[in-house]
Amino acid sequence: MATSWETSVTESINAVYLLFSAYLVFVMQLGFAMLCAGSVRAKNALNIMLTNVVDAVVGTVSYYLFGFAFAFGGSNPFIGTSFFALHHVPNDSYDYAYFLYQWAFAIAVAGITSGSIAERTQFSAYLVFSSLLTGLVYPVVAHWVWSSEGWLSPSAGGVGLLFGSGAIDFAGSGVVHLVGGIAGLWGAVIEGPRVGRFDAFGKPVPMRGHNATLVVLGTFLLWFGWFGFNPGSYARILVPYPDAPDQGNWTGVGRTAVTTALAGSTAGLVTLFGRRLLAGHWDALDVCNGLLGGFVAITSGCAVVEPWAAIVCGFFAAWVLIGLNKLALKLWFDDPLEAAPLHGGCGAWGLIFTGLFAKEELVVQAYESGEVGVSRPFGLLLGGGWGLLLAQVVEVVVIVGWVSLTMAPLFYVLHKLHLLRISVDEELAGLDISSHGGYAYAAHPEDHHPRFYADYTSIADGTR
């Protein structure tokens, strides 16, 4: 039996591990900012950087006041009703480290959505949808899956597991990425494409981002942060498994980091050669998005699949992303960062993948702390029956439905009130000069063209 001193040391190590993971996930905000900035045109770089900051600061306040309570407060399977403004936190279930970790996830969701509607959205609209997304929409889904009282929860403490299994979404392919992707989908659909994105015959016109260096930097920062996103979701590292005394959550943490790296790398490789066959050249930016698509897909099952299965996950994630991007162009759907196909499409695939390839032993270790003699549904292709796969499908359907029910009306109302999209003149001038009074770079190309500069400044000061 552990002494009080041993218990204190264990809890301290677990808290430090969770805090360090939270810091890694927060670094992903910097990754998102760099990726977004490099993926848009230079005239909108300052705007997209500011929206990334706003997503974080608005999300922090709304998640503190309401989000955490809706996600992890007790009382019913649909939504939490306690812990508003962290009232009664810390307690026996949650402490400040856990809040900080979950907060880092919440602000990531708004960043995903911002990418889909970049280069044409009014700044005030970001304030509105960021608040709703981080304060209500995302937390409700988190409650369903990650709270022990949630109706989709795979936790042993749940009130009757769906299909005897519950939905396994270990680090959030659905809870985080699918939510952000579907919200971005509706925003981009209601706003419509950027001016000039499609010609008079409906053919797409390339609008490349202005800085590939920032895109690659952002991708590597996101990769680094994903090692907190996925392995950190164990929350506690010093948990030994009864059936294997030499193993514990520390073993799972290492394996989860490996599956994460393998899935992303495989997707990046497949995208590299796939795009070479389809487009006829090697494209660094496509590879970066393919890499991220692999990470998004493995996020659901990272803790419950073997490394070889992660390669399968990444392989198909790349083709899901390539296929959805092709479909988006045919439907005149404009998403500057491919956020909806990447996070929505690959997130959905990740949930289905988990229902096919989850290994029973790893499921028990992740959700039952390795209890001896416990049996749970696992991957269909490994002989685990249909229970887990059906629960995964249900999660995909209800997330799409819930986010559509909440975010689509919001974007539509903003659109009708003329609060969503900027004017054509402002869009052509660029959001930096029309909304923020200057450019992101001290020496902007347009500064050397007096006529264009006069036009832009006239928009900025309201004389045009």
Short mmCIF file of C-alpha atoms in Angstrom, two decimals:
data_model
loop_
_atom_site.label_atom_id
_atom_site.label_comp_id
_atom_site.label_asym_id
_atom_site.label_seq_id
_atom_site.Cartn_x
_atom_site.Cartn_y
_atom_site.Cartn_z
CA MET A 1 0.00 0.00 0.00
CA ALA A 2 1.42 3.38 -1.03
CA THR A 3 2.33 5.86 1.71
CA SER A 4 1.04 9.43 1.64
CA TRP A 5 4.51 10.58 0.56
CA GLU A 6 4.55 8.13 -2.35
CA THR A 7 1.06 9.19 -3.35
CA SER A 8 2.08 12.86 -3.30
CA VAL A 9 5.10 12.17 -5.49
CA THR A 10 3.00 10.18 -7.95
CA GLU A 11 0.35 12.89 -8.19
CA SER A 12 3.02 15.57 -8.58
CA ILE A 13 4.66 13.73 -11.46
CA ASN A 14 1.28 13.20 -13.11
CA ALA A 15 0.45 16.90 -12.73
CA VAL A 16 3.79 17.97 -14.22
CA TYR A 17 3.29 15.56 -17.11
CA LEU A 18 -0.17 16.97 -17.84
CA LEU A 19 1.02 20.57 -17.58
CA PHE A 20 3.92 19.89 -19.93
CA SER A 21 1.49 18.29 -22.38
CA ALA A 22 -0.75 21.36 -22.12
CA TYR A 23 2.19 23.59 -22.99
CA LEU A 24 2.95 21.44 -26.03
CA VAL A 25 -0.66 21.66 -27.21
CA PHE A 26 -0.59 25.43 -26.73
CA VAL A 27 2.48 25.60 -28.98
CA MET A 28 0.14 24.34 -31.70
CA GLN A 29 -1.48 27.81 -31.65
CA LEU A 30 1.82 29.19 -32.91
CA GLY A 31 1.87 26.43 -35.51
CA PHE A 32 -1.64 27.32 -36.65
CA ALA A 33 -0.68 30.99 -36.85
CA MET A 34 2.38 30.31 -39.00
CA LEU A 35 0.52 27.85 -41.22
CA CYS A 36 -2.38 30.25 -41.72
CA ALA A 37 -0.14 33.24 -42.39
CA GLY A 38 1.87 31.40 -45.01
CA SER A 39 -1.23 29.97 -46.69
CA VAL A 40 -2.93 33.30 -47.40
CA ARG A 41 -1.87 36.13 -49.68
CA ALA A 42 0.48 38.78 -48.26
CA LYS A 43 -2.28 41.41 -48.17
CA ASN A 44 -4.18 39.32 -45.58
CA ALA A 45 -1.30 38.09 -43.41
CA LEU A 46 -1.81 40.58 -40.58
CA ASN A 47 -5.52 39.79 -40.44
CA ILE A 48 -5.08 36.03 -40.17
CA MET A 49 -2.41 36.44 -37.48
CA LEU A 50 -4.74 38.64 -35.45
CA THR A 51 -7.63 36.20 -35.79
CA ASN A 52 -5.42 33.44 -34.40
CA VAL A 53 -4.66 35.61 -31.38
CA VAL A 54 -8.35 36.46 -30.98
CA ASP A 55 -9.34 32.79 -31.18
CA ALA A 56 -7.04 32.13 -28.23
CA VAL A 57 -7.98 35.06 -26.02
CA VAL A 58 -11.73 34.90 -26.64
CA GLY A 59 -11.67 31.12 -26.28
CA THR A 60 -9.82 31.37 -22.99
CA VAL A 61 -12.46 33.56 -21.37
CA SER A 62 -15.47 31.69 -22.78
CA TYR A 63 -14.02 28.28 -21.87
CA TYR A 64 -13.27 29.47 -18.34
CA LEU A 65 -16.75 30.91 -17.81
CA PHE A 66 -18.87 28.24 -19.54
CA GLY A 67 -16.96 25.75 -21.64
CA PHE A 68 -15.30 23.65 -18.98
CA ALA A 69 -18.57 23.43 -17.04
CA PHE A 70 -20.52 22.28 -20.09
CA ALA A 71 -17.80 19.74 -20.92
CA PHE A 72 -17.00 18.21 -17.54
CA GLY A 73 -19.64 19.35 -15.08
CA GLY A 74 -21.85 16.52 -13.85
CA SER A 75 -25.58 15.80 -13.73
CA ASN A 76 -26.68 14.46 -17.15
CA PRO A 77 -25.41 12.68 -20.28
CA PHE A 78 -25.92 15.64 -22.62
CA ILE A 79 -24.34 18.69 -20.99
CA GLY A 80 -22.52 19.59 -17.78
CA THR A 81 -24.17 21.90 -15.27
CA SER A 82 -21.45 22.64 -12.69
CA PHE A 83 -17.93 24.13 -12.39
CA PHE A 84 -18.88 27.42 -14.07
CA ALA A 85 -15.92 29.82 -13.82
CA LEU A 86 -14.06 26.90 -12.18
CA HIS A 87 -16.31 27.03 -9.13
CA HIS A 88 -15.40 24.05 -6.87
CA VAL A 89 -12.29 23.34 -8.94
CA PRO A 90 -9.92 21.76 -7.88
CA ASN A 91 -11.83 18.76 -6.55
CA ASP A 92 -11.45 14.98 -6.40
CA SER A 93 -11.94 14.67 -10.18
CA TYR A 94 -10.36 17.77 -11.75
CA ASP A 95 -7.60 20.22 -10.93
CA TYR A 96 -6.12 23.30 -12.56
CA ALA A 97 -3.70 21.25 -14.65
CA TYR A 98 -6.59 19.32 -16.17
CA PHE A 99 -8.46 22.54 -16.94
CA LEU A 100 -5.40 24.01 -18.64
CA TYR A 101 -4.95 20.92 -20.78
CA GLN A 102 -8.58 20.91 -21.89
CA TRP A 103 -8.47 24.68 -22.51
CA ALA A 104 -5.60 24.19 -24.95
CA PHE A 105 -7.82 21.77 -26.90
CA ALA A 106 -10.78 24.15 -26.90
CA ILE A 107 -8.94 27.10 -28.42
CA ALA A 108 -7.55 24.84 -31.15
CA VAL A 109 -11.08 24.22 -32.46
CA ALA A 110 -11.70 27.87 -33.28
CA GLY A 111 -8.36 28.06 -35.07
CA ILE A 112 -9.43 25.25 -37.39
CA THR A 113 -12.63 27.05 -38.35
CA SER A 114 -10.83 30.35 -38.96
CA GLY A 115 -8.77 28.77 -41.73
CA SER A 116 -11.83 27.85 -43.79
CA ILE A 117 -13.18 31.39 -43.93
CA ALA A 118 -9.89 33.27 -44.24
CA GLU A 119 -9.35 36.28 -46.51
CA ARG A 120 -12.99 37.39 -46.72
CA THR A 121 -14.51 37.52 -43.23
CA GLN A 122 -15.30 40.54 -41.08
CA PHE A 123 -13.22 40.69 -37.93
CA SER A 124 -16.28 41.06 -35.68
CA ALA A 125 -17.61 37.73 -36.97
CA TYR A 126 -14.54 35.97 -35.55
CA LEU A 127 -15.38 37.32 -32.10
CA VAL A 128 -18.91 35.93 -32.29
CA PHE A 129 -18.27 32.45 -33.64
CA SER A 130 -15.15 31.90 -31.47
CA SER A 131 -17.20 32.57 -28.35
CA LEU A 132 -19.99 30.19 -29.33
CA LEU A 133 -17.68 27.47 -30.59
CA THR A 134 -15.42 27.33 -27.53
CA GLY A 135 -18.10 28.20 -25.00
CA LEU A 136 -20.90 25.84 -26.08
CA VAL A 137 -20.62 23.84 -29.30
CA TYR A 138 -17.30 22.11 -28.68
CA PRO A 139 -17.81 21.59 -24.91
CA VAL A 140 -21.10 19.76 -25.42
CA VAL A 141 -19.42 17.26 -27.75
CA ALA A 142 -16.52 16.92 -25.31
CA HIS A 143 -19.05 16.10 -22.58
CA TRP A 144 -20.64 13.36 -24.68
CA VAL A 145 -17.34 11.58 -25.30
CA TRP A 146 -14.84 12.56 -22.59
CA SER A 147 -16.97 13.06 -19.48
CA SER A 148 -17.62 9.83 -17.58
CA GLU A 149 -21.33 10.77 -17.61
CA GLY A 150 -21.48 11.43 -21.36
CA TRP A 151 -23.79 9.24 -23.41
CA LEU A 152 -21.01 8.39 -25.91
CA SER A 153 -18.33 7.90 -23.29
CA PRO A 154 -16.18 4.73 -23.39
CA SER A 155 -15.22 5.23 -19.75
CA ALA A 156 -15.95 2.41 -17.32
CA GLY A 157 -17.64 4.95 -15.06
CA GLY A 158 -20.25 5.70 -17.72
CA VAL A 159 -23.96 5.07 -17.28
CA GLY A 160 -24.23 2.15 -19.68
CA LEU A 161 -21.90 2.15 -22.64
CA LEU A 162 -23.38 2.68 -26.11
CA PHE A 163 -23.39 -0.70 -27.91
CA GLY A 164 -21.48 -2.04 -24.90
CA SER A 165 -18.48 -0.01 -26.04
CA GLY A 166 -18.91 3.73 -26.20
CA ALA A 167 -17.12 5.76 -28.84
CA ILE A 168 -13.32 5.74 -28.65
CA ASP A 169 -12.00 9.18 -29.57
CA PHE A 170 -8.87 9.19 -27.45
CA ALA A 171 -7.50 12.63 -28.33
CA GLY A 172 -10.20 14.12 -30.53
CA SER A 173 -10.39 13.23 -34.23
CA GLY A 174 -14.10 13.85 -33.79
CA VAL A 175 -14.39 15.98 -30.66
CA VAL A 176 -11.82 18.53 -31.83
CA HIS A 177 -11.12 18.16 -35.54
CA LEU A 178 -14.48 17.08 -36.94
CA VAL A 179 -16.19 19.80 -34.88
CA GLY A 180 -13.85 22.49 -36.20
CA GLY A 181 -13.99 21.14 -39.74
CA ILE A 182 -17.80 21.07 -39.96
CA ALA A 183 -18.05 24.55 -38.47
CA GLY A 184 -15.59 25.79 -41.09
CA LEU A 185 -17.52 23.97 -43.81
CA TRP A 186 -20.70 25.88 -43.03
CA GLY A 187 -18.88 29.18 -42.74
CA ALA A 188 -17.23 28.75 -46.14
CA VAL A 189 -20.45 27.56 -47.82
CA ILE A 190 -22.53 30.47 -46.53
CA GLU A 191 -19.85 33.06 -47.33
CA GLY A 192 -19.09 31.69 -50.76
CA PRO A 193 -15.70 31.62 -52.50
CA ARG A 194 -13.18 34.45 -52.54
CA VAL A 195 -13.37 36.96 -55.39
CA GLY A 196 -11.53 35.51 -58.37
CA ARG A 197 -11.22 31.97 -56.98
CA PHE A 198 -13.26 30.59 -59.90
CA ASP A 199 -13.44 32.03 -63.39
CA ALA A 200 -16.57 32.70 -65.45
CA PHE A 201 -16.63 29.07 -66.58
CA GLY A 202 -16.36 27.69 -63.05
CA LYS A 203 -12.75 26.61 -63.36
CA PRO A 204 -10.59 27.12 -60.26
CA VAL A 205 -7.99 29.88 -60.36
CA PRO A 206 -4.92 29.19 -58.19
CA MET A 207 -4.54 31.48 -55.16
CA ARG A 208 -1.32 30.31 -53.62
CA GLY A 209 -0.23 31.34 -50.17
CA HIS A 210 2.53 33.94 -50.12
CA ASN A 211 5.13 32.20 -47.94
CA ALA A 212 5.97 28.49 -48.12
CA THR A 213 8.57 28.93 -45.37
CA LEU A 214 5.88 29.86 -42.86
CA VAL A 215 3.74 26.91 -43.94
CA VAL A 216 6.58 24.44 -43.38
CA LEU A 217 7.51 26.08 -40.06
CA GLY A 218 3.90 25.91 -38.93
CA THR A 219 3.66 22.26 -39.93
CA PHE A 220 6.69 21.30 -37.85
CA LEU A 221 5.39 23.27 -34.87
CA LEU A 222 2.07 21.43 -35.14
CA TRP A 223 3.92 18.11 -35.37
CA PHE A 224 5.83 19.00 -32.21
CA GLY A 225 2.63 20.00 -30.43
CA TRP A 226 0.89 16.79 -31.46
CA PHE A 227 3.23 14.92 -29.11
CA GLY A 228 1.36 16.67 -26.33
CA PHE A 229 -2.03 16.43 -28.04
CA ASN A 230 -2.08 12.64 -28.38
CA PRO A 231 0.21 11.12 -25.71
CA GLY A 232 -0.85 13.81 -23.24
CA SER A 233 -4.45 12.60 -23.41
CA TYR A 234 -3.53 9.81 -21.01
CA ALA A 235 -3.61 12.64 -18.42
CA ARG A 236 -1.69 10.48 -15.91
CA ILE A 237 1.59 8.77 -16.77
CA LEU A 238 2.31 6.84 -13.56
CA VAL A 239 -0.43 4.22 -13.83
CA PRO A 240 0.87 0.61 -13.82
CA TYR A 241 -1.08 -2.18 -15.54
CA PRO A 242 -2.05 -5.04 -13.17
CA ASP A 243 -1.61 -7.70 -15.87
CA ALA A 244 1.88 -6.42 -16.77
CA PRO A 245 3.74 -4.94 -13.77
CA ASP A 246 6.61 -3.72 -15.94
CA GLN A 247 4.19 -1.75 -18.13
CA GLY A 248 1.87 1.15 -17.52
CA ASN A 249 0.63 4.36 -19.04
CA TRP A 250 4.26 5.29 -19.62
CA THR A 251 4.37 2.43 -22.14
CA GLY A 252 1.20 3.65 -23.82
CA VAL A 253 2.55 7.21 -23.98
CA GLY A 254 5.59 6.06 -25.94
CA ARG A 255 3.57 3.89 -28.31
CA THR A 256 1.07 6.69 -28.89
CA ALA A 257 3.88 9.04 -29.91
CA VAL A 258 5.12 6.39 -32.35
CA THR A 259 1.70 5.79 -33.93
CA THR A 260 1.25 9.56 -34.27
CA ALA A 261 4.55 10.01 -36.08
CA LEU A 262 3.96 7.00 -38.35
CA ALA A 263 0.48 8.00 -39.44
CA GLY A 264 1.50 11.56 -40.25
CA SER A 265 4.66 10.52 -42.07
CA THR A 266 2.85 7.90 -44.14
CA ALA A 267 0.19 10.39 -45.14
CA GLY A 268 2.86 12.90 -46.08
CA LEU A 269 4.66 10.37 -48.29
CA VAL A 270 1.48 9.23 -50.01
CA THR A 271 0.49 12.84 -50.65
CA LEU A 272 3.94 13.61 -52.03
CA PHE A 273 3.77 10.87 -54.67
CA GLY A 274 0.02 11.09 -55.16
CA ARG A 275 0.15 14.77 -56.00
CA ARG A 276 3.19 14.12 -58.21
CA LEU A 277 1.09 11.71 -60.27
CA LEU A 278 -1.94 13.99 -60.38
CA ALA A 279 -0.31 17.41 -60.77
CA GLY A 280 3.01 16.52 -62.38
CA HIS A 281 5.26 18.17 -59.81
CA TRP A 282 6.51 17.84 -56.24
CA ASP A 283 4.47 20.15 -53.99
CA ALA A 284 5.79 21.00 -50.53
CA LEU A 285 2.54 22.66 -49.40
CA ASP A 286 0.43 19.65 -50.32
CA VAL A 287 2.82 17.39 -48.42
CA CYS A 288 2.41 19.58 -45.33
CA ASN A 289 -1.37 19.27 -45.48
CA GLY A 290 -1.10 15.52 -46.12
CA LEU A 291 1.11 15.18 -43.06
CA LEU A 292 -1.43 17.04 -40.93
CA GLY A 293 -4.25 14.91 -42.34
CA GLY A 294 -2.47 11.81 -41.07
CA PHE A 295 -2.10 13.34 -37.62
CA VAL A 296 -5.78 14.28 -37.53
CA ALA A 297 -6.86 10.77 -38.50
CA ILE A 298 -4.69 8.90 -35.96
CA THR A 299 -5.77 11.19 -33.11
CA SER A 300 -8.85 9.06 -32.39
CA GLY A 301 -7.17 5.67 -32.14
CA CYS A 302 -3.57 6.64 -31.35
CA ALA A 303 -3.60 4.83 -27.99
CA VAL A 304 -5.47 1.68 -29.04
CA VAL A 305 -3.81 0.61 -32.30
CA GLU A 306 -0.48 -1.00 -33.12
CA PRO A 307 2.17 0.94 -35.08
CA TRP A 308 1.52 -1.07 -38.26
CA ALA A 309 -2.12 0.01 -38.18
CA ALA A 310 -1.05 3.66 -37.94
CA ILE A 311 0.58 3.27 -41.36
CA VAL A 312 -2.75 2.03 -42.76
CA CYS A 313 -4.46 5.01 -41.16
CA GLY A 314 -2.06 7.50 -42.73
CA PHE A 315 -2.22 5.86 -46.16
CA PHE A 316 -5.99 6.21 -46.45
CA ALA A 317 -6.06 9.62 -44.75
CA ALA A 318 -3.93 11.01 -47.59
CA TRP A 319 -6.36 9.76 -50.23
CA VAL A 320 -9.35 11.02 -48.26
CA LEU A 321 -7.79 14.49 -48.26
CA ILE A 322 -6.82 14.39 -51.94
CA GLY A 323 -10.28 13.15 -52.94
CA LEU A 324 -12.17 15.72 -50.87
CA ASN A 325 -10.04 18.55 -52.21
CA LYS A 326 -10.85 17.45 -55.76
CA LEU A 327 -14.56 17.29 -54.89
CA ALA A 328 -14.42 20.74 -53.25
CA LEU A 329 -13.16 22.34 -56.45
CA LYS A 330 -15.87 20.70 -58.51
CA LEU A 331 -18.49 22.09 -56.10
CA TRP A 332 -16.98 25.62 -56.12
CA PHE A 333 -16.11 25.26 -52.45
CA ASP A 334 -13.32 27.61 -51.40
CA ASP A 335 -11.30 26.79 -48.28
CA PRO A 336 -7.93 28.61 -48.29
CA LEU A 337 -6.33 26.20 -45.80
CA GLU A 338 -8.23 23.04 -46.82
CA ALA A 339 -9.38 22.99 -43.19
CA ALA A 340 -12.79 21.43 -43.76
CA PRO A 341 -11.53 18.51 -45.91
CA LEU A 342 -8.46 18.04 -43.72
CA HIS A 343 -9.95 18.26 -40.25
CA GLY A 344 -13.49 17.21 -41.13
CA GLY A 345 -12.78 14.47 -43.67
CA CYS A 346 -9.68 13.01 -42.05
CA GLY A 347 -11.26 13.36 -38.61
CA ALA A 348 -14.26 11.29 -39.72
CA TRP A 349 -11.96 8.69 -41.30
CA GLY A 350 -9.98 8.51 -38.06
CA LEU A 351 -13.09 7.58 -36.09
CA ILE A 352 -14.04 4.85 -38.55
CA PHE A 353 -10.44 3.59 -38.63
CA THR A 354 -10.50 3.15 -34.85
CA GLY A 355 -13.65 1.05 -35.10
CA LEU A 356 -11.85 -1.23 -37.56
CA PHE A 357 -8.35 -1.56 -36.08
CA ALA A 358 -8.52 -1.01 -32.29
CA LYS A 359 -6.77 -3.83 -30.41
CA GLU A 360 -8.59 -5.29 -27.41
CA GLU A 361 -5.57 -5.37 -25.09
CA LEU A 362 -4.81 -1.72 -25.80
CA VAL A 363 -8.44 -0.68 -25.36
CA VAL A 364 -8.48 -2.30 -21.93
CA GLN A 365 -5.22 -0.61 -21.00
CA ALA A 366 -6.42 2.81 -22.12
CA TYR A 367 -9.90 2.69 -20.58
CA GLU A 368 -9.73 0.09 -17.82
CA SER A 369 -6.15 0.75 -16.62
CA GLY A 370 -5.23 -2.76 -17.74
CA GLU A 371 -7.59 -4.59 -15.37
CA VAL A 372 -7.21 -8.37 -15.56
CA GLY A 373 -10.13 -10.34 -16.99
CA VAL A 374 -11.92 -7.34 -18.51
CA SER A 375 -13.29 -7.75 -22.03
CA ARG A 376 -14.43 -4.93 -24.31
CA PRO A 377 -15.51 -4.56 -27.95
CA PHE A 378 -12.60 -3.74 -30.23
CA GLY A 379 -11.81 -3.36 -33.91
CA LEU A 380 -14.11 -5.14 -36.37
CA LEU A 381 -11.24 -6.29 -38.62
CA LEU A 382 -9.45 -7.79 -35.61
CA GLY A 383 -12.47 -9.85 -34.61
CA GLY A 384 -13.99 -7.46 -32.09
CA GLY A 385 -17.52 -7.35 -33.49
CA TRP A 386 -19.65 -4.43 -34.61
CA GLY A 387 -20.17 -2.66 -31.27
CA LEU A 388 -17.22 -0.28 -31.43
CA LEU A 389 -17.60 0.51 -35.14
CA LEU A 390 -21.29 1.33 -34.71
CA ALA A 391 -20.47 3.64 -31.80
CA GLN A 392 -17.86 5.38 -33.97
CA VAL A 393 -20.37 5.89 -36.79
CA VAL A 394 -22.86 7.33 -34.31
CA GLU A 395 -20.23 9.81 -33.12
CA VAL A 396 -19.58 10.99 -36.68
CA VAL A 397 -23.30 11.46 -37.37
CA VAL A 398 -24.17 13.28 -34.15
CA ILE A 399 -21.18 15.62 -34.38
CA VAL A 400 -22.08 16.60 -37.94
CA GLY A 401 -25.69 17.09 -36.85
CA TRP A 402 -24.94 19.07 -33.69
CA VAL A 403 -22.39 21.40 -35.27
CA SER A 404 -24.65 21.95 -38.29
CA LEU A 405 -27.60 22.70 -36.03
CA THR A 406 -25.70 25.32 -34.06
CA MET A 407 -23.09 26.87 -36.37
CA ALA A 408 -24.97 26.97 -39.69
CA PRO A 409 -27.77 29.21 -38.30
CA LEU A 410 -25.17 31.44 -36.66
CA PHE A 411 -23.26 31.99 -39.90
CA TYR A 412 -26.53 32.48 -41.80
CA VAL A 413 -27.78 35.14 -39.37
CA LEU A 414 -24.43 36.95 -39.52
CA HIS A 415 -24.65 36.78 -43.31
CA LYS A 416 -28.17 38.22 -43.40
CA LEU A 417 -27.16 41.02 -41.03
CA HIS A 418 -24.18 41.82 -43.29
CA LEU A 419 -21.81 41.03 -40.43
CA LEU A 420 -20.05 38.05 -41.99
CA ARG A 421 -18.36 38.94 -45.26
CA ILE A 422 -16.38 42.04 -46.18
CA SER A 423 -17.16 44.09 -49.28
CA VAL A 424 -15.63 43.31 -52.68
CA ASP A 425 -13.53 46.49 -52.58
CA GLU A 426 -12.12 45.59 -49.17
CA GLU A 427 -11.41 42.04 -50.29
CA LEU A 428 -9.56 43.19 -53.39
CA ALA A 429 -7.54 45.69 -51.37
CA GLY A 430 -6.78 43.12 -48.70
CA LEU A 431 -7.92 42.89 -45.10
CA ASP A 432 -4.64 44.21 -43.73
CA ILE A 433 -5.04 47.71 -45.15
CA SER A 434 -8.85 47.82 -45.24
CA SER A 435 -9.45 46.56 -41.69
CA HIS A 436 -6.19 46.92 -39.77
CA GLY A 437 -4.59 50.07 -41.15
CA GLY A 438 -1.39 48.58 -42.51
CA TYR A 439 0.46 45.57 -43.81
CA ALA A 440 2.09 42.66 -42.02
CA TYR A 441 5.44 43.48 -43.62
CA ALA A 442 7.35 46.77 -43.42
CA ALA A 443 8.18 46.64 -47.13
CA HIS A 444 5.00 45.48 -48.83
CA PRO A 445 5.04 45.16 -52.65
CA GLU A 446 2.04 47.46 -52.98
CA ASP A 447 3.86 50.24 -51.13
CA HIS A 448 5.84 50.90 -54.30
CA HIS A 449 2.79 51.48 -56.47
CA PRO A 450 1.31 54.94 -55.66
CA ARG A 451 -2.02 54.39 -57.40
CA PHE A 452 -2.79 51.15 -55.58
CA TYR A 453 -1.57 52.52 -52.28
CA ALA A 454 -3.85 55.55 -52.66
CA ASP A 455 -6.79 53.24 -53.38
CA TYR A 456 -6.05 51.10 -50.32
CA THR A 457 -5.60 54.00 -47.92
CA SER A 458 -8.83 55.58 -49.16
CA ILE A 459 -10.66 52.40 -48.21
CA ALA A 460 -8.96 52.33 -44.83
CA ASP A 461 -9.86 55.93 -43.89
CA GLY A 462 -13.38 55.69 -45.32
CA THR A 463 -12.96 58.23 -48.12
CA ARG A 464 -13.73 55.65 -50.77
#
